[in-house]
Short mmCIF file of C-alpha atoms and ligand atoms in Angstrom, two decimals:
data_model
loop_
_atom_site.label_atom_id
_atom_site.label_comp_id
_atom_site.label_asym_id
_atom_site.label_seq_id
_atom_site.Cartn_x
_atom_site.Cartn_y
_atom_site.Cartn_z
CA MET B 27 -113.49 -26.95 -37.38
CA ALA B 28 -114.81 -24.19 -39.55
CA ILE B 29 -112.32 -22.01 -38.04
CA LYS B 30 -109.48 -24.43 -38.71
CA ARG B 31 -110.80 -25.02 -42.16
CA GLN B 32 -110.53 -21.05 -42.41
CA LEU B 33 -106.91 -20.84 -41.17
CA LEU B 34 -106.16 -23.79 -43.26
CA GLU B 35 -107.26 -21.97 -46.61
CA LEU B 36 -105.53 -18.72 -45.60
CA ARG B 37 -102.45 -20.28 -44.84
CA CYS B 38 -102.80 -22.39 -48.33
CA GLU B 39 -103.23 -18.89 -50.03
CA MET B 40 -99.88 -17.50 -48.33
CA THR B 41 -98.33 -20.61 -50.04
CA ILE B 42 -99.41 -20.43 -53.44
CA THR B 43 -98.24 -17.98 -56.12
CA SER B 44 -100.56 -15.21 -57.33
CA TYR B 45 -99.63 -15.57 -60.88
CA PRO B 46 -101.61 -17.72 -63.21
CA PRO B 47 -99.79 -20.82 -64.25
CA ILE B 48 -98.87 -21.03 -67.66
CA SER B 49 -100.77 -23.59 -68.45
CA ARG B 50 -103.54 -21.63 -68.62
CA TYR B 51 -102.89 -19.96 -71.78
CA LYS B 52 -104.45 -22.93 -74.28
CA THR B 53 -103.54 -21.13 -77.59
CA ALA B 54 -100.68 -18.95 -78.68
CA ASP B 55 -102.79 -15.81 -79.14
CA GLU B 56 -103.67 -16.29 -75.38
CA LEU B 57 -100.22 -16.43 -74.32
CA LEU B 58 -98.76 -13.92 -76.54
CA SER B 59 -101.42 -11.25 -75.32
CA TYR B 60 -100.55 -12.04 -71.48
CA ALA B 61 -97.08 -11.78 -72.32
CA LYS B 62 -97.92 -8.22 -73.76
CA GLU B 63 -99.83 -7.46 -70.85
CA LEU B 64 -96.78 -8.33 -68.75
CA GLY B 65 -94.64 -5.94 -70.92
CA ILE B 66 -92.33 -8.69 -72.26
CA SER B 67 -91.84 -9.90 -75.71
CA LEU B 68 -91.63 -13.57 -76.24
CA PRO B 69 -89.70 -14.86 -79.49
CA PHE B 70 -92.40 -17.35 -80.88
CA ASP B 71 -92.78 -19.32 -83.79
CA GLU B 72 -96.36 -20.84 -84.23
CA ASP B 73 -95.10 -23.14 -86.82
CA VAL B 74 -92.60 -25.71 -84.98
CA ARG B 75 -91.26 -27.84 -88.02
CA SER B 76 -89.79 -31.07 -87.40
CA ALA B 77 -86.37 -32.40 -88.38
CA PRO B 78 -84.77 -31.94 -90.89
CA GLU B 79 -86.58 -28.61 -91.59
CA SER B 80 -86.48 -27.44 -88.07
CA ALA B 81 -84.07 -24.77 -86.87
CA MET B 82 -83.49 -27.17 -84.12
CA ALA B 83 -82.39 -30.02 -86.15
CA GLN B 84 -79.81 -27.99 -87.74
CA GLN B 85 -76.16 -28.80 -87.31
CA TYR B 86 -73.56 -26.47 -85.43
CA LEU B 87 -70.07 -26.34 -86.69
CA LEU B 88 -67.42 -25.50 -84.28
CA PRO B 89 -64.43 -23.66 -85.56
CA ASP B 90 -62.29 -26.72 -85.63
CA GLY B 91 -64.56 -28.59 -87.58
CA ARG B 92 -66.28 -30.56 -85.07
CA ILE B 93 -69.97 -31.20 -85.75
CA ILE B 94 -72.86 -30.82 -83.06
CA GLY B 95 -76.01 -32.64 -84.49
CA ASN B 96 -78.93 -30.16 -83.20
CA ARG B 97 -79.21 -27.35 -81.20
CA PHE B 98 -80.75 -28.86 -78.08
CA CYS B 99 -78.28 -29.09 -75.21
CA ILE B 100 -78.97 -30.86 -71.89
CA GLN B 101 -77.84 -28.51 -68.71
CA PRO B 102 -75.71 -29.95 -65.99
CA MET B 103 -78.24 -31.50 -63.59
CA GLU B 104 -76.85 -32.69 -60.00
CA GLY B 105 -78.39 -35.28 -58.06
CA TRP B 106 -76.92 -35.24 -54.51
CA ASP B 107 -76.80 -38.86 -55.30
CA ALA B 108 -72.92 -39.70 -55.71
CA THR B 109 -71.11 -42.17 -53.40
CA ALA B 110 -69.22 -40.49 -50.38
CA ASP B 111 -66.04 -41.14 -52.37
CA GLY B 112 -67.45 -39.09 -55.41
CA LYS B 113 -68.24 -42.09 -57.57
CA PRO B 114 -71.62 -42.10 -59.67
CA SER B 115 -74.47 -44.27 -57.96
CA GLN B 116 -77.15 -46.29 -59.78
CA LEU B 117 -79.36 -43.00 -59.69
CA THR B 118 -76.36 -41.01 -61.34
CA ILE B 119 -75.99 -43.44 -64.02
CA ARG B 120 -79.62 -43.65 -64.34
CA ARG B 121 -79.91 -39.75 -64.78
CA TRP B 122 -76.94 -39.87 -67.48
CA ARG B 123 -78.63 -42.59 -69.53
CA ASN B 124 -81.87 -40.10 -69.35
CA PHE B 125 -79.44 -37.38 -70.81
CA GLY B 126 -78.57 -39.70 -73.46
CA ARG B 127 -81.75 -40.82 -74.41
CA SER B 128 -82.77 -36.98 -74.83
CA GLY B 129 -81.58 -37.01 -78.40
CA ALA B 130 -80.05 -33.50 -77.54
CA LYS B 131 -76.73 -33.44 -79.16
CA LEU B 132 -74.98 -30.84 -76.67
CA ILE B 133 -74.37 -32.28 -73.16
CA TRP B 134 -73.13 -29.38 -71.19
CA GLY B 135 -71.12 -30.92 -68.23
CA GLY B 136 -73.51 -33.69 -67.22
CA GLU B 137 -73.56 -32.23 -63.73
CA ALA B 138 -71.38 -30.60 -61.23
CA THR B 139 -68.21 -32.45 -60.69
CA ALA B 140 -65.84 -31.34 -57.72
CA VAL B 141 -62.31 -30.77 -58.50
CA ARG B 142 -61.56 -31.73 -54.70
CA PRO B 143 -62.95 -33.22 -51.66
CA ASP B 144 -63.40 -29.95 -49.76
CA GLY B 145 -65.04 -27.94 -52.79
CA ARG B 146 -68.17 -30.21 -53.04
CA ALA B 147 -71.63 -28.53 -52.56
CA ASN B 148 -72.87 -31.49 -50.76
CA PRO B 149 -71.08 -34.65 -49.64
CA ASN B 150 -72.92 -36.86 -52.13
CA GLN B 151 -71.21 -34.70 -55.17
CA LEU B 152 -69.47 -36.24 -57.88
CA MET B 153 -65.60 -35.93 -58.05
CA ILE B 154 -63.30 -36.10 -60.62
CA LEU B 155 -59.89 -37.71 -58.83
CA ASP B 156 -57.57 -40.36 -59.75
CA GLU B 157 -59.57 -42.82 -57.79
CA THR B 158 -62.84 -41.67 -59.38
CA MET B 159 -61.66 -41.80 -62.99
CA ALA B 160 -62.76 -45.17 -64.16
CA ASP B 161 -66.20 -44.86 -62.72
CA ILE B 162 -66.64 -41.75 -64.60
CA GLU B 163 -65.52 -43.15 -67.57
CA ASP B 164 -68.13 -45.55 -67.13
CA LEU B 165 -70.73 -42.78 -66.64
CA ARG B 166 -69.77 -40.96 -69.85
CA GLN B 167 -70.09 -44.50 -71.60
CA ALA B 168 -73.48 -45.09 -70.35
CA LEU B 169 -74.78 -41.86 -71.75
CA VAL B 170 -73.12 -42.66 -74.78
CA ASP B 171 -74.36 -46.14 -74.95
CA GLU B 172 -77.91 -45.06 -74.34
CA HIS B 173 -77.85 -42.61 -77.36
CA LYS B 174 -76.48 -45.10 -79.78
CA THR B 175 -79.20 -47.48 -79.10
CA ARG B 176 -81.82 -44.92 -79.81
CA TYR B 177 -80.19 -42.75 -82.52
CA ALA B 178 -77.50 -44.65 -84.15
CA SER B 179 -74.55 -41.99 -84.49
CA THR B 180 -72.82 -40.63 -81.76
CA ASP B 181 -70.29 -38.76 -83.77
CA ASP B 182 -72.20 -35.69 -83.70
CA LEU B 183 -72.50 -35.97 -80.07
CA LEU B 184 -70.35 -33.68 -78.11
CA ILE B 185 -69.79 -34.34 -74.12
CA GLY B 186 -68.38 -31.91 -71.54
CA LEU B 187 -67.88 -32.09 -67.83
CA GLN B 188 -68.60 -29.40 -65.53
CA LEU B 189 -65.77 -28.68 -63.36
CA THR B 190 -66.66 -27.17 -59.85
CA HIS B 191 -65.53 -26.00 -56.43
CA SER B 192 -68.48 -24.56 -54.46
CA GLY B 193 -66.66 -21.79 -52.76
CA ARG B 194 -69.10 -20.03 -50.54
CA PHE B 195 -71.50 -22.82 -50.54
CA CYS B 196 -69.23 -26.11 -49.96
CA ARG B 197 -70.99 -28.44 -47.57
CA PRO B 198 -68.25 -31.51 -48.22
CA ASN B 199 -68.92 -33.48 -44.89
CA GLU B 200 -72.45 -32.88 -43.90
CA LYS B 201 -75.72 -31.82 -45.78
CA THR B 202 -76.46 -29.32 -43.37
CA ARG B 203 -73.37 -28.17 -42.43
CA LEU B 204 -71.57 -25.13 -44.73
CA GLU B 205 -67.67 -25.01 -44.70
CA PRO B 206 -67.41 -22.16 -46.87
CA LYS B 207 -64.45 -21.01 -48.87
CA ILE B 208 -64.85 -17.68 -49.56
CA LEU B 209 -62.87 -14.84 -51.42
CA TYR B 210 -64.01 -11.83 -49.71
CA HIS B 211 -66.46 -10.84 -47.13
CA HIS B 212 -69.89 -10.11 -48.49
CA PRO B 213 -72.15 -7.49 -46.69
CA LEU B 214 -75.60 -9.43 -47.24
CA LEU B 215 -74.55 -12.95 -47.72
CA ASP B 216 -72.23 -13.26 -44.82
CA PRO B 217 -75.18 -12.78 -42.22
CA ILE B 218 -77.65 -14.59 -44.39
CA PHE B 219 -75.40 -17.82 -44.36
CA ASN B 220 -74.01 -17.23 -40.75
CA THR B 221 -70.37 -16.48 -41.97
CA PRO B 222 -68.49 -15.04 -38.81
CA VAL B 223 -67.11 -11.64 -39.49
CA ASP B 224 -63.53 -12.99 -38.71
CA TYR B 225 -63.85 -15.96 -41.04
CA PRO B 226 -60.66 -16.27 -42.91
CA VAL B 227 -60.56 -15.61 -46.91
CA MET B 228 -58.77 -17.70 -49.45
CA THR B 229 -55.36 -16.57 -49.78
CA ASP B 230 -54.00 -15.94 -53.06
CA MET B 231 -51.42 -19.21 -52.55
CA GLU B 232 -54.51 -21.26 -51.73
CA ILE B 233 -55.93 -19.88 -55.11
CA ASP B 234 -52.92 -20.85 -56.90
CA ASP B 235 -53.01 -24.36 -55.80
CA LEU B 236 -56.61 -24.62 -56.83
CA ILE B 237 -56.03 -23.47 -60.32
CA GLY B 238 -53.35 -26.50 -60.51
CA GLU B 239 -56.18 -28.68 -59.14
CA TYR B 240 -58.44 -27.47 -62.18
CA ILE B 241 -55.75 -28.21 -64.62
CA ARG B 242 -55.35 -31.71 -63.23
CA ALA B 243 -59.12 -32.42 -63.32
CA ALA B 244 -58.99 -30.97 -66.70
CA LYS B 245 -56.70 -33.39 -67.77
CA ARG B 246 -58.49 -36.46 -66.33
CA ALA B 247 -61.72 -35.77 -67.70
CA GLN B 248 -59.94 -35.86 -71.21
CA LYS B 249 -58.32 -38.83 -70.68
CA VAL B 250 -62.00 -40.49 -70.02
CA GLY B 251 -63.09 -39.23 -73.13
CA PHE B 252 -64.83 -35.92 -72.16
CA GLU B 253 -64.20 -33.51 -75.46
CA PHE B 254 -64.53 -30.35 -73.42
CA VAL B 255 -64.50 -29.04 -69.58
CA ASP B 256 -66.75 -26.52 -68.27
CA VAL B 257 -64.86 -24.05 -65.78
CA LYS B 258 -67.84 -23.28 -64.16
CA HIS B 259 -68.40 -19.64 -63.26
CA CYS B 260 -72.28 -19.66 -62.08
CA HIS B 261 -74.62 -19.51 -59.37
CA GLY B 262 -72.60 -18.32 -56.50
CA TYR B 263 -70.01 -20.71 -56.48
CA LEU B 264 -66.29 -19.98 -56.53
CA GLY B 265 -65.69 -19.13 -60.07
CA HIS B 266 -68.95 -16.82 -59.82
CA GLU B 267 -67.42 -15.21 -56.85
CA PHE B 268 -63.96 -14.13 -58.46
CA LEU B 269 -66.36 -12.01 -60.74
CA SER B 270 -67.49 -9.99 -58.13
CA ALA B 271 -64.47 -9.78 -55.82
CA VAL B 272 -64.06 -6.08 -56.37
CA ASP B 273 -63.05 -5.35 -52.46
CA ARG B 274 -60.40 -8.35 -52.33
CA PRO B 275 -56.56 -6.88 -52.41
CA GLY B 276 -54.28 -8.81 -54.19
CA SER B 277 -53.85 -10.61 -57.68
CA TYR B 278 -57.36 -12.19 -57.52
CA GLY B 279 -59.59 -9.13 -56.93
CA GLY B 280 -60.32 -5.36 -57.43
CA SER B 281 -59.85 -4.71 -61.32
CA PHE B 282 -61.52 -6.73 -63.98
CA GLU B 283 -58.17 -8.21 -64.95
CA ASN B 284 -57.51 -9.45 -61.56
CA ARG B 285 -61.20 -10.66 -61.06
CA THR B 286 -60.55 -12.80 -64.06
CA ARG B 287 -57.13 -14.14 -63.66
CA PHE B 288 -58.55 -17.28 -61.91
CA LEU B 289 -60.21 -18.16 -65.21
CA ARG B 290 -57.57 -16.87 -67.48
CA GLU B 291 -54.69 -19.02 -65.38
CA ILE B 292 -56.97 -22.15 -65.52
CA VAL B 293 -57.66 -21.69 -69.35
CA ALA B 294 -53.94 -21.14 -70.35
CA GLY B 295 -53.04 -24.33 -68.00
CA ILE B 296 -55.55 -26.65 -69.79
CA ARG B 297 -54.34 -25.20 -73.09
CA SER B 298 -50.74 -26.18 -72.61
CA GLU B 299 -51.72 -29.37 -70.70
CA CYS B 300 -54.71 -30.76 -72.59
CA PRO B 301 -53.72 -30.10 -76.03
CA GLY B 302 -57.34 -30.71 -78.17
CA LEU B 303 -59.68 -30.39 -75.10
CA ARG B 304 -62.25 -27.72 -75.68
CA ILE B 305 -63.13 -25.07 -73.11
CA GLY B 306 -66.70 -23.76 -72.19
CA VAL B 307 -67.48 -21.66 -69.39
CA ARG B 308 -71.01 -21.52 -67.64
CA VAL B 309 -71.28 -18.17 -66.22
CA SER B 310 -74.02 -16.31 -64.64
CA ILE B 311 -73.92 -13.53 -67.00
CA PHE B 312 -76.10 -11.19 -64.67
CA ASP B 313 -76.69 -11.03 -61.07
CA LEU B 314 -79.08 -9.52 -58.61
CA PRO B 315 -78.80 -8.62 -54.94
CA PRO B 316 -79.91 -11.47 -52.59
CA PHE B 317 -83.92 -11.93 -52.15
CA ARG B 318 -85.19 -13.26 -49.06
CA PRO B 319 -89.14 -13.93 -48.13
CA ASP B 320 -91.04 -11.02 -46.76
CA GLU B 321 -94.06 -11.05 -44.26
CA ASN B 322 -96.20 -12.74 -46.92
CA ASN B 323 -93.48 -15.02 -47.94
CA ILE B 324 -92.93 -13.16 -51.17
CA GLY B 325 -89.40 -12.75 -52.15
CA LYS B 326 -87.98 -9.12 -51.42
CA MET B 327 -84.79 -7.73 -52.64
CA LEU B 328 -82.07 -6.83 -50.09
CA GLU B 329 -80.80 -3.36 -49.88
CA TYR B 330 -77.39 -2.49 -49.30
CA ARG B 331 -75.15 0.55 -50.64
CA ASP B 332 -71.57 1.05 -49.71
CA GLU B 333 -70.13 4.35 -48.91
CA ASN B 334 -70.33 5.44 -52.60
CA GLY B 335 -73.89 4.59 -53.08
CA HIS B 336 -73.16 1.49 -55.02
CA TYR B 337 -73.98 -2.27 -54.71
CA PRO B 338 -71.11 -3.43 -56.53
CA TYR B 339 -71.45 -7.17 -55.97
CA ALA B 340 -73.88 -8.29 -58.50
CA PHE B 341 -71.75 -9.18 -61.50
CA GLY B 342 -73.65 -7.93 -64.57
CA GLY B 343 -75.53 -5.79 -62.16
CA ASP B 344 -75.66 -2.08 -62.18
CA PRO B 345 -73.96 -0.72 -59.18
CA ASP B 346 -75.95 2.66 -59.08
CA CYS B 347 -79.21 0.90 -59.32
CA PRO B 348 -79.34 -2.49 -57.58
CA GLY B 349 -81.56 -4.98 -59.37
CA GLN B 350 -80.99 -3.22 -62.92
CA ILE B 351 -78.83 -5.31 -65.18
CA LYS B 352 -75.53 -3.54 -66.92
CA LEU B 353 -73.87 -5.55 -69.20
CA ASP B 354 -70.50 -3.62 -69.64
CA GLU B 355 -68.43 -6.35 -67.93
CA PRO B 356 -70.32 -9.47 -68.98
CA ILE B 357 -69.23 -8.23 -72.73
CA ALA B 358 -66.00 -7.77 -71.63
CA LEU B 359 -65.72 -11.07 -69.97
CA LEU B 360 -67.08 -12.47 -73.68
CA ASP B 361 -64.41 -10.66 -75.16
CA LEU B 362 -62.14 -12.01 -72.95
CA LEU B 363 -63.30 -15.60 -73.54
CA GLN B 364 -62.75 -15.30 -77.28
CA LYS B 365 -59.50 -13.63 -77.03
CA ILE B 366 -58.18 -16.74 -74.74
CA GLY B 367 -59.71 -19.20 -77.35
CA THR B 368 -62.61 -20.76 -75.46
CA GLU B 369 -65.07 -22.35 -77.55
CA LEU B 370 -68.32 -22.52 -75.91
CA VAL B 371 -70.36 -20.14 -73.21
CA ASN B 372 -73.72 -21.26 -71.15
CA PHE B 373 -75.36 -18.25 -70.12
CA SER B 374 -77.09 -18.58 -66.64
CA ALA B 375 -78.09 -16.10 -64.03
CA GLY B 376 -78.26 -15.57 -60.35
CA SER B 377 -77.78 -18.02 -57.81
CA PRO B 378 -80.53 -20.56 -56.49
CA TYR B 379 -79.15 -19.61 -52.90
CA TYR B 380 -80.08 -16.28 -52.95
CA ASN B 381 -81.97 -15.27 -55.72
CA PRO B 382 -83.53 -18.65 -57.37
CA HIS B 383 -86.27 -16.98 -58.97
CA ILE B 384 -83.75 -15.26 -61.30
CA THR B 385 -81.69 -18.87 -61.70
CA ARG B 386 -84.84 -21.14 -62.15
CA PRO B 387 -88.17 -19.25 -62.83
CA ALA B 388 -90.56 -21.54 -61.03
CA HIS B 389 -94.59 -21.59 -60.20
CA TYR B 390 -93.74 -23.14 -57.09
CA PRO B 391 -90.85 -22.34 -55.00
CA PRO B 392 -88.34 -25.08 -53.21
CA SER B 393 -88.95 -25.48 -49.60
CA ASP B 394 -86.11 -22.83 -49.11
CA GLY B 395 -87.27 -20.53 -51.31
CA TYR B 396 -90.07 -17.91 -51.44
CA LEU B 397 -92.92 -16.84 -53.59
CA PRO B 398 -91.89 -15.21 -57.06
CA PRO B 399 -91.73 -11.31 -56.77
CA GLU B 400 -92.73 -11.39 -60.42
CA ASP B 401 -94.40 -13.59 -62.88
CA PRO B 402 -91.83 -16.26 -63.86
CA LEU B 403 -92.58 -15.50 -67.37
CA ILE B 404 -90.69 -12.21 -66.96
CA GLY B 405 -87.87 -14.02 -65.63
CA VAL B 406 -87.84 -16.16 -68.72
CA ALA B 407 -87.87 -13.43 -70.96
CA ARG B 408 -85.07 -11.91 -69.04
CA HIS B 409 -82.67 -14.68 -69.75
CA ILE B 410 -83.66 -14.69 -73.47
CA LYS B 411 -83.19 -11.20 -73.92
CA VAL B 412 -79.99 -10.93 -72.06
CA ALA B 413 -78.69 -14.08 -74.02
CA ALA B 414 -79.46 -12.50 -77.29
CA GLU B 415 -77.81 -9.41 -76.74
CA LEU B 416 -74.73 -11.12 -75.57
CA THR B 417 -74.95 -13.56 -78.48
CA LYS B 418 -74.16 -10.28 -80.82
CA HIS B 419 -70.97 -10.05 -78.81
CA ALA B 420 -69.83 -13.71 -78.89
CA ARG B 421 -69.80 -14.55 -82.77
CA HIS B 422 -66.48 -16.68 -81.73
CA LEU B 423 -68.19 -18.86 -79.28
CA ALA B 424 -71.17 -21.23 -79.39
CA THR B 425 -73.85 -19.93 -77.16
CA VAL B 426 -76.01 -21.78 -74.97
CA GLY B 427 -79.52 -20.15 -73.21
CA SER B 428 -80.80 -21.36 -70.01
CA ALA B 429 -84.29 -21.26 -68.08
CA TYR B 430 -86.60 -22.24 -70.74
CA THR B 431 -88.20 -24.99 -68.70
CA TYR B 432 -91.29 -22.79 -67.31
CA LEU B 433 -92.30 -22.37 -70.63
CA GLN B 434 -93.89 -25.91 -70.39
CA ASP B 435 -95.89 -26.56 -73.63
CA TRP B 436 -94.78 -23.46 -75.52
CA LEU B 437 -90.74 -24.53 -75.05
CA PRO B 438 -90.83 -26.15 -78.66
CA ASN B 439 -92.40 -22.44 -80.21
CA VAL B 440 -89.84 -20.64 -78.24
CA ALA B 441 -86.77 -22.60 -78.64
CA HIS B 442 -87.60 -22.89 -82.43
CA ALA B 443 -87.78 -19.05 -82.68
CA VAL B 444 -84.67 -18.00 -80.90
CA VAL B 445 -82.71 -20.44 -82.53
CA ARG B 446 -84.06 -19.74 -86.22
CA SER B 447 -83.65 -16.14 -85.89
CA GLY B 448 -80.10 -16.43 -84.41
CA MET B 449 -80.68 -14.91 -80.80
CA ILE B 450 -78.83 -17.95 -79.29
CA ASP B 451 -77.21 -21.37 -80.88
CA PHE B 452 -78.73 -23.80 -78.53
CA VAL B 453 -81.43 -24.33 -76.25
CA ALA B 454 -80.71 -26.09 -72.92
CA LEU B 455 -83.33 -28.13 -70.99
CA GLY B 456 -82.54 -28.43 -67.31
CA ARG B 457 -85.57 -29.39 -64.92
CA MET B 458 -87.39 -30.63 -68.25
CA VAL B 459 -84.99 -33.45 -68.73
CA LEU B 460 -85.71 -34.85 -65.43
CA SER B 461 -89.52 -35.21 -65.83
CA TYR B 462 -89.60 -35.85 -69.81
CA PRO B 463 -85.99 -36.50 -71.06
CA GLU B 464 -87.23 -37.27 -74.43
CA MET B 465 -88.85 -33.99 -75.10
CA PRO B 466 -86.12 -32.94 -77.55
CA ALA B 467 -86.51 -36.26 -79.50
CA ASP B 468 -90.20 -36.07 -79.58
CA ILE B 469 -90.03 -32.25 -80.88
CA LEU B 470 -87.57 -33.08 -83.64
CA ALA B 471 -89.68 -36.11 -84.55
CA GLY B 472 -92.58 -33.74 -84.84
CA LYS B 473 -94.45 -35.95 -82.19
CA PRO B 474 -97.07 -34.20 -79.90
CA LEU B 475 -95.68 -33.63 -76.49
CA ALA B 476 -96.38 -36.03 -73.69
CA ARG B 477 -97.99 -33.38 -71.38
CA LYS B 478 -98.45 -35.63 -68.40
CA ARG B 479 -94.58 -35.39 -68.30
CA ILE B 480 -94.10 -32.09 -68.84
CA CYS B 481 -92.28 -30.26 -65.76
CA ARG B 482 -94.59 -27.84 -64.39
CA THR B 483 -92.16 -26.34 -61.95
CA PHE B 484 -93.22 -28.13 -58.66
CA SER B 485 -89.46 -27.67 -57.16
CA ASP B 486 -89.49 -30.96 -55.62
CA CYS B 487 -86.32 -31.82 -57.30
CA THR B 488 -85.04 -28.89 -55.65
CA THR B 489 -86.76 -29.46 -52.26
CA GLY B 490 -85.68 -33.03 -51.98
CA PRO B 491 -81.88 -32.28 -51.67
CA ARG B 492 -82.99 -29.23 -49.49
CA LYS B 493 -84.14 -31.85 -47.09
CA GLY B 494 -81.17 -34.01 -47.12
CA MET B 495 -82.54 -36.42 -50.08
CA VAL B 496 -81.49 -37.29 -53.52
CA SER B 497 -82.78 -35.31 -56.31
CA GLY B 498 -85.36 -36.31 -58.85
CA CYS B 499 -88.57 -35.37 -60.22
CA TYR B 500 -90.85 -36.97 -57.82
CA PRO B 501 -94.15 -35.62 -58.91
CA LEU B 502 -93.86 -36.92 -62.34
CA ASP B 503 -91.31 -39.54 -63.14
CA GLU B 504 -92.70 -43.10 -62.37
CA PHE B 505 -89.36 -44.05 -60.96
CA TYR B 506 -89.01 -41.49 -58.17
CA LYS B 507 -92.62 -41.45 -57.41
CA LEU B 508 -91.98 -44.91 -55.93
CA ARG B 509 -89.33 -43.90 -53.75
CA PRO B 510 -89.65 -43.35 -50.33
CA GLU B 511 -88.49 -39.59 -50.59
CA ALA B 512 -91.56 -38.84 -52.41
CA LEU B 513 -93.79 -39.68 -49.68
CA VAL B 514 -91.61 -37.79 -47.37
CA ILE B 515 -91.80 -34.44 -49.74
CA LYS B 516 -95.42 -35.05 -49.74
CA GLU B 517 -95.92 -35.31 -46.09
CA SER B 518 -93.47 -32.16 -45.56
CA LYS B 519 -95.65 -30.12 -47.72
CA LYS B 520 -98.82 -31.24 -45.84
CA VAL B 521 -96.90 -30.28 -42.69
CA ASN B 522 -96.39 -26.87 -43.90
CA ILE B 523 -99.95 -26.10 -44.66
CA SER B 524 -101.22 -28.10 -41.38
CA LEU B 525 -101.93 -26.00 -38.34
C1 FMN V 123 -82.20 -30.50 -59.38
C2 FMN V 123 -81.28 -29.43 -60.00
C3 FMN V 123 -79.89 -29.47 -60.35
C4 FMN V 123 -79.09 -28.81 -60.94
N1 FMN V 123 -77.86 -29.17 -61.09
C5 FMN V 123 -76.87 -28.21 -61.81
C6 FMN V 123 -75.57 -28.34 -62.11
O1 FMN V 123 -74.89 -29.47 -61.41
N2 FMN V 123 -74.78 -27.57 -62.28
C7 FMN V 123 -75.44 -26.21 -63.07
O2 FMN V 123 -74.53 -25.35 -63.45
N3 FMN V 123 -76.73 -26.02 -62.74
C8 FMN V 123 -77.50 -26.93 -62.20
N4 FMN V 123 -78.55 -26.79 -62.06
C9 FMN V 123 -79.27 -25.39 -62.77
C10 FMN V 123 -79.71 -25.84 -64.02
O3 FMN V 123 -78.84 -26.45 -64.75
C11 FMN V 123 -80.76 -24.95 -64.93
O4 FMN V 123 -79.73 -23.72 -64.65
C12 FMN V 123 -81.82 -24.35 -63.91
O5 FMN V 123 -82.59 -25.56 -63.51
C13 FMN V 123 -82.60 -23.60 -65.14
O6 FMN V 123 -82.84 -24.08 -66.22
P1 FMN V 123 -84.19 -24.77 -66.72
O7 FMN V 123 -85.41 -23.70 -66.65
O8 FMN V 123 -84.45 -25.70 -67.79
O9 FMN V 123 -84.74 -25.85 -65.41
C14 FMN V 123 -79.50 -27.60 -61.39
C15 FMN V 123 -80.92 -27.30 -61.28
C16 FMN V 123 -81.66 -27.96 -60.60
C17 FMN V 123 -83.19 -28.01 -60.29
S1 SF4 V 124 -89.86 -32.11 -59.36
FE1 SF4 V 124 -90.12 -32.29 -61.56
S2 SF4 V 124 -91.86 -31.16 -61.94
FE2 SF4 V 124 -90.88 -30.39 -60.27
S3 SF4 V 124 -89.55 -28.80 -61.04
FE3 SF4 V 124 -88.47 -30.84 -60.79
S4 SF4 V 124 -88.49 -31.56 -62.76
FE4 SF4 V 124 -89.96 -29.82 -62.86
#
């Protein structure tokens, strides 16, 4: 019995991160001196004002005169809960209502919405097709209605739709079966995701067709009331893969010009077919090579160098020093986005499939992840620093920053500081909106935070879908706590640590 207990404890240690949870730091001084110890600087305002003085309550004016009512944004957060024909379910509608009740005035995309069936990341992803338009119109309206009920005005609420094709990570028919569409053979991702060496890459003609589908999808989005579309270029999905297609021959690979052709042609098509529709791009503005768990389950960066000694497959990464960031191409991309007249950019990073600690800093990894190889606070600070540097190069774009949820109780202080000092235009909430949708409204009203609802980055909202279930905040949202999936996740954690 004693041995069993010891072994159990040992196994538990291996599954629990060694970094202190951020909730341990009870005062600003404690937090800031810990950040100093880590060698990071964290923008921080001790005095978080409420509206109307708060920096977060300032309006934002787009160049065309459209007002966005405050500086909170809701990230796209999919739920793996659409119907098999790509329509919203009751769970989808509930999530979008929560986006509306958050009080944030910029809704970035709602959630990933596939432009065609074989481009879905899972069989329950939303699709924007002729057959789903009416339902997606109702979904958007549900968000607007909820917002109106609570905040009266919706004139200053800007809602976009995130258009996606999942590329290498398509699973359109079965939750566990990848049916990838790849742009090039990746020396590390191919073996990790079992892509055969002779697997066909998308042809230039297939890409030309897909561009047409994006433009048709944008037209539908505009027709059902969205005021912008996001031409998604993040997280390892197809748009993002174009940016690193350095080895691809033909019109869509090789030079920076070719690697951005997909984006430019979609933008040009939307401009001519959808007058008045604004365009945003959510982009993984830097990337690192893939990480895998080491023998202690801690994330370790994989090594690869080509014949020139480079790792050229991380957009925004330094090819000479894999794992380091180099912003030349991201800055060139921002120049391009401004030249072609897009209005908004949302800075994300990495991919939840191959380096999740970069995309979503978390204390507890999801079931397919690994223990963080760095304090998650370092990951948050990296996002903030890069986004601030890039915002200097994006004066004609509304900029949105990601990965603030890990800050937890300190999110209001950091959000206030980054917006007040012009480091970013909007602070966006991802996981936090699942556990505590009203956080932006509470901050703006100067209310104390509802501590029991603050996302503690347990990652169950990712573990659920990784195990074939719908997403949701199972630990903290009373609604999801009562669903049968909550028990399955709880039990699966027990199995992980039982002998
Ligand atoms: C359950 C879940 C669903 C997500 N869905 C999307 C999505 O549909 N589109 C997208 O661009 N990012 C998606 N993300 C990433 C988030 O938008 C966000 O970038 C990430 O969670 C980091 O922000 P946070 O620290 O505020 O959570 C998702 C993340 C989670 C955990
Ligand atoms: S399950 Fe809830 S607490 Fe955990 S990361 Fe997701 S939103 Fe946060």
